[in-house]
Short mmCIF file of C-alpha atoms in Angstrom, two decimals:
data_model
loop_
_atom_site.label_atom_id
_atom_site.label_comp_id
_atom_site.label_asym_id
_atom_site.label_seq_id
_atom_site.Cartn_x
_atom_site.Cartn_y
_atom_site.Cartn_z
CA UNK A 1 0.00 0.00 0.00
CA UNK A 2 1.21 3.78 -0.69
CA UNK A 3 -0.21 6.60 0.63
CA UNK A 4 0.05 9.99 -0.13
CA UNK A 5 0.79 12.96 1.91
CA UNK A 6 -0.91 16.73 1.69
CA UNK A 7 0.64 19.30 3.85
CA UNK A 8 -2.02 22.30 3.98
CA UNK A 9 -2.47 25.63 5.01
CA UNK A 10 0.70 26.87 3.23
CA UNK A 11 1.66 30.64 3.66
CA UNK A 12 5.40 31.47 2.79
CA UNK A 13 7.99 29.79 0.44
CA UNK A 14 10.04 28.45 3.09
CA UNK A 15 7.33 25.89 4.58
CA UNK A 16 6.19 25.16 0.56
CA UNK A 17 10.17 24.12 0.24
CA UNK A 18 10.62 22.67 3.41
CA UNK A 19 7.08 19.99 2.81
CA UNK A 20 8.57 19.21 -0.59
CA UNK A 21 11.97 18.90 0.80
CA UNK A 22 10.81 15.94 2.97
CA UNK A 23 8.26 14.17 0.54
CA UNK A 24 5.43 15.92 0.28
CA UNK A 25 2.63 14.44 -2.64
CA UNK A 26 0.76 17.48 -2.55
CA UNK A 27 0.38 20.92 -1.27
CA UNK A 28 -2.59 23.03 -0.24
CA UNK A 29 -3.10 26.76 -0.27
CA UNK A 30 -5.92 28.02 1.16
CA UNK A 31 -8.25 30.60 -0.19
CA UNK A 32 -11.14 30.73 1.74
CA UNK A 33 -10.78 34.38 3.90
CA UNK A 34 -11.93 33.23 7.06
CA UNK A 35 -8.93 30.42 7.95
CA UNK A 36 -6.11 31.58 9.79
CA UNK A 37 -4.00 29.84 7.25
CA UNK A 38 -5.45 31.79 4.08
CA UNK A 39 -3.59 33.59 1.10
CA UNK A 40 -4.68 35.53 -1.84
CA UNK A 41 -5.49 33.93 -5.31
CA UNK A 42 -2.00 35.86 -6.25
CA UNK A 43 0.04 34.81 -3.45
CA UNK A 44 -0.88 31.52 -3.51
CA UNK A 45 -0.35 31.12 -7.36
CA UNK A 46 3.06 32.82 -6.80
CA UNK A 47 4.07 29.99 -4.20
CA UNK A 48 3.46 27.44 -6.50
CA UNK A 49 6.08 28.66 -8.85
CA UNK A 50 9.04 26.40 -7.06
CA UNK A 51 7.36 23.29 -6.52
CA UNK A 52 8.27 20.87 -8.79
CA UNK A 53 6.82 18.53 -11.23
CA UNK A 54 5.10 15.50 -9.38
CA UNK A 55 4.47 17.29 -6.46
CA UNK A 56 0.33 18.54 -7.03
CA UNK A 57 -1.22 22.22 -5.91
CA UNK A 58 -4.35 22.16 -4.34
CA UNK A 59 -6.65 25.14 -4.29
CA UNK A 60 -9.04 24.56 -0.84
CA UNK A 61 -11.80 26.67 -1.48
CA UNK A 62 -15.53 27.32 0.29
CA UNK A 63 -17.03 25.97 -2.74
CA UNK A 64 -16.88 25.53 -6.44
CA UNK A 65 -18.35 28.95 -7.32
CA UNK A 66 -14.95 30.39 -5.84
CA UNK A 67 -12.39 27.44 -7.54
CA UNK A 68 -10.46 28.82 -9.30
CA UNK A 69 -9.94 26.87 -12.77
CA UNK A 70 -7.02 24.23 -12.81
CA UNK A 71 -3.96 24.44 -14.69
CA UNK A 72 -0.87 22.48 -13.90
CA UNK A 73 1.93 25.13 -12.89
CA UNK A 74 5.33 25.31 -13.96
CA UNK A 75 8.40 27.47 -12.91
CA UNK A 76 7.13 30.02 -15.72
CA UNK A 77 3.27 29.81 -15.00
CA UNK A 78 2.03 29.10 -11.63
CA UNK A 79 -1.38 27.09 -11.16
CA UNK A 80 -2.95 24.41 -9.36
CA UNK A 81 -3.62 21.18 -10.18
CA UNK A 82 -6.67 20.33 -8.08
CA UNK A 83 -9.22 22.01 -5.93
CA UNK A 84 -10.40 21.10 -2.71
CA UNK A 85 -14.17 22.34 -2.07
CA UNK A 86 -16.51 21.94 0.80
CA UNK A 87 -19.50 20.81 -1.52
CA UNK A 88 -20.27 17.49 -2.01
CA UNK A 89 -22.29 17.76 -5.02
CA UNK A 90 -19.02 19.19 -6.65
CA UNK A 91 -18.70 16.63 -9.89
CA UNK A 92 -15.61 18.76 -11.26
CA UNK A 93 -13.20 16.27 -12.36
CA UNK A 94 -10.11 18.01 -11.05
CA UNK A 95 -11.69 18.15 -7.09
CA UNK A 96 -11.38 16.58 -3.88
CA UNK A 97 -14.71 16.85 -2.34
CA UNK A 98 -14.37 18.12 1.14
CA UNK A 99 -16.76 17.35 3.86
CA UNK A 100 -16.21 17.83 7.99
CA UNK A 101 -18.18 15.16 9.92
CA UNK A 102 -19.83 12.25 8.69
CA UNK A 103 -18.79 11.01 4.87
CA UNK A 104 -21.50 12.05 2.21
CA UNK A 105 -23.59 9.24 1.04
CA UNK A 106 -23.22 9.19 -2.72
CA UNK A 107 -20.12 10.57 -4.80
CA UNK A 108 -19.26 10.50 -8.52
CA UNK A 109 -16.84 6.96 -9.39
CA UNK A 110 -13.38 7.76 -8.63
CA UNK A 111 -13.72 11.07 -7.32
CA UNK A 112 -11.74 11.62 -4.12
CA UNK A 113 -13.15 12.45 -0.66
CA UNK A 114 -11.38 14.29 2.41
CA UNK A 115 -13.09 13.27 5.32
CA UNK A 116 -12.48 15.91 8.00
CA UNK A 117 -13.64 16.95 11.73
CA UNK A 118 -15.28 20.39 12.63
CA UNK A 119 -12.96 23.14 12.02
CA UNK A 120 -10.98 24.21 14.88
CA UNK A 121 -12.33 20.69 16.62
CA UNK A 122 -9.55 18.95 19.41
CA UNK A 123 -11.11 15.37 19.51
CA UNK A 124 -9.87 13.05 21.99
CA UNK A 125 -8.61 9.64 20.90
CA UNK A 126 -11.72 8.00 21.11
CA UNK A 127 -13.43 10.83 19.02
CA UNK A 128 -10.13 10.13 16.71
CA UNK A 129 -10.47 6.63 16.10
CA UNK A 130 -14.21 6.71 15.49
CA UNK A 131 -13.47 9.23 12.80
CA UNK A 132 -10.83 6.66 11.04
CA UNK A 133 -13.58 4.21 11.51
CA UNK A 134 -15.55 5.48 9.55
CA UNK A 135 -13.22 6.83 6.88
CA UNK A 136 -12.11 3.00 7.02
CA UNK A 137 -15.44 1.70 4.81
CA UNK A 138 -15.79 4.50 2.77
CA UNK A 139 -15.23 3.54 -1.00
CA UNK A 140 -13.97 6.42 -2.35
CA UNK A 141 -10.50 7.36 -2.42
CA UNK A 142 -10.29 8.79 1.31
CA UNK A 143 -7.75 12.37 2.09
CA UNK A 144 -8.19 11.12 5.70
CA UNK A 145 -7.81 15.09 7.61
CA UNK A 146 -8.72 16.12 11.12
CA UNK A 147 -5.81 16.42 13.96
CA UNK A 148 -3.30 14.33 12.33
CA UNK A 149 0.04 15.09 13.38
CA UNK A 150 3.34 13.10 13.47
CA UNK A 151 1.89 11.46 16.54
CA UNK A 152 -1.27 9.96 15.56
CA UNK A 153 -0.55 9.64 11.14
CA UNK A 154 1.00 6.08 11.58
CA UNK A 155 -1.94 4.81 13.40
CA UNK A 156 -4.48 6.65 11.32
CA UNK A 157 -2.92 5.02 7.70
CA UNK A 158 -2.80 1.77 9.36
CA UNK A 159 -6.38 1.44 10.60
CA UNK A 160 -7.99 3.45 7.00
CA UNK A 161 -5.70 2.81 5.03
CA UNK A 162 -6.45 6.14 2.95
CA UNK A 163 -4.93 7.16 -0.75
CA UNK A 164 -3.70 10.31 1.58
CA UNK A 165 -3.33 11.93 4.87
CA UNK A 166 -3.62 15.70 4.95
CA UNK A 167 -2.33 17.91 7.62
CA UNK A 168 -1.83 21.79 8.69
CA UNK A 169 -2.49 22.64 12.41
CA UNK A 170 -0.73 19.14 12.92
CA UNK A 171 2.67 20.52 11.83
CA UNK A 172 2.86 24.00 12.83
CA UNK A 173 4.37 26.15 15.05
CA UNK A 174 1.61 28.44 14.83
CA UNK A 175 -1.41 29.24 12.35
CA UNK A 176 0.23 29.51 9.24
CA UNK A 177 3.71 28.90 9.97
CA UNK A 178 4.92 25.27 9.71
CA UNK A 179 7.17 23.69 12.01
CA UNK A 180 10.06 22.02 9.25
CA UNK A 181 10.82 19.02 11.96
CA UNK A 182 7.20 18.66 12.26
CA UNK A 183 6.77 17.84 8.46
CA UNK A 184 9.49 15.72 7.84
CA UNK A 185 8.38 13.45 10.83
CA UNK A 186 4.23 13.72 9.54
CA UNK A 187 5.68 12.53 6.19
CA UNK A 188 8.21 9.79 7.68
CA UNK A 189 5.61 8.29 9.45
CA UNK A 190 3.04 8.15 6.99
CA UNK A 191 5.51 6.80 4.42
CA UNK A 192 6.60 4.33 6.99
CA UNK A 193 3.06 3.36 8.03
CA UNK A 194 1.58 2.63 4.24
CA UNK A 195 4.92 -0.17 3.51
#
């Protein structure tokens, strides 16, 4: 099994660098106003500039009427491969549907879910694990989110065995500013959980 990790809630180049740097699958920049973590269409498309080929942008956006439209970025013209939207009647074929709570009954074949908690939520174990339980039977491809960090990943992957783990207050040192020891650790032990 392989799984693949998101690191989310991206600000500044050095943290977009520094999640790449240790393995990284995909990056999130988020433009929905009210999140601690969010940037500006602009600044977001300008920190995708570095990251490199086989390492995906994600837009996480409100909903689809503020996605912007995908275009795979390069060095000489930023973009975003996917978008991440809290709608689950989204049927764009470049999306991960987002929901927070319990997984939507019916998606689109193939589409991509991230299952997450409330926002701002601190769950207790038990309130952990019966989220991964029921990410566990869902048969889309799960983006298992909700207070993963480096701690709790390796258990997470190996109980719902997701297609990806996604993370941002898990690996920071404070909204919007990533901790670098943090990441590489999130990413080791997700890596090291999927073999």
């Amino acid at each position: 099994m392989t799984v693949l990790v998101k690191i989310c809630g991206l600000t500044n180049q050095a943290d977009v660098d520094a999640a790449v740097a240790a393995g990284a699958d995909l990056v999130g920049f988020v433009l929905a106003a009210a999140s601690p973590r969010a940037v500006a269409l602009e600044r977001a498309l300008e920190l995708t500039r570095r990251v490199p080929a086989g390492v995906r942008t994600v837009a996480v956006c409100e909903d689809a009427a503020t996605a912007p439209v995908t275009v795979p970025g390069t060095v000489s013209r930023p973009g975003f491969d996917l978008v991440q939207i809290y709608d689950t009647s989204t049927l764009r074929g470049d999306a991960i549907v987002a929901t927070r709570g319990a997984p939507p009954e019916t998606l689109a074949d193939g589409v991509p879910v991230l299952l997450d908690l409330a926002f701002g939520s601190r769950p207790d174990v038990d309130e952990l694990r019966a989220h991964w339980q029921r990410a566990a039977v869902v048969r889309a491809p799960v983006v298992l989110a909700g207070s993963l960090d480096p701690d709790n990943v390796a258990e997470a992957v190996r109980i719902v065995r997701p297609w990806a783990v996604d993370t941002a207050r898990g690996v920071e040192s404070s909204p919007g500013t990533k901790d670098h020891q943090l990441i590489r650790r999130f990413v080791a032990a997700a890596k090291e959980a999927a073999r």
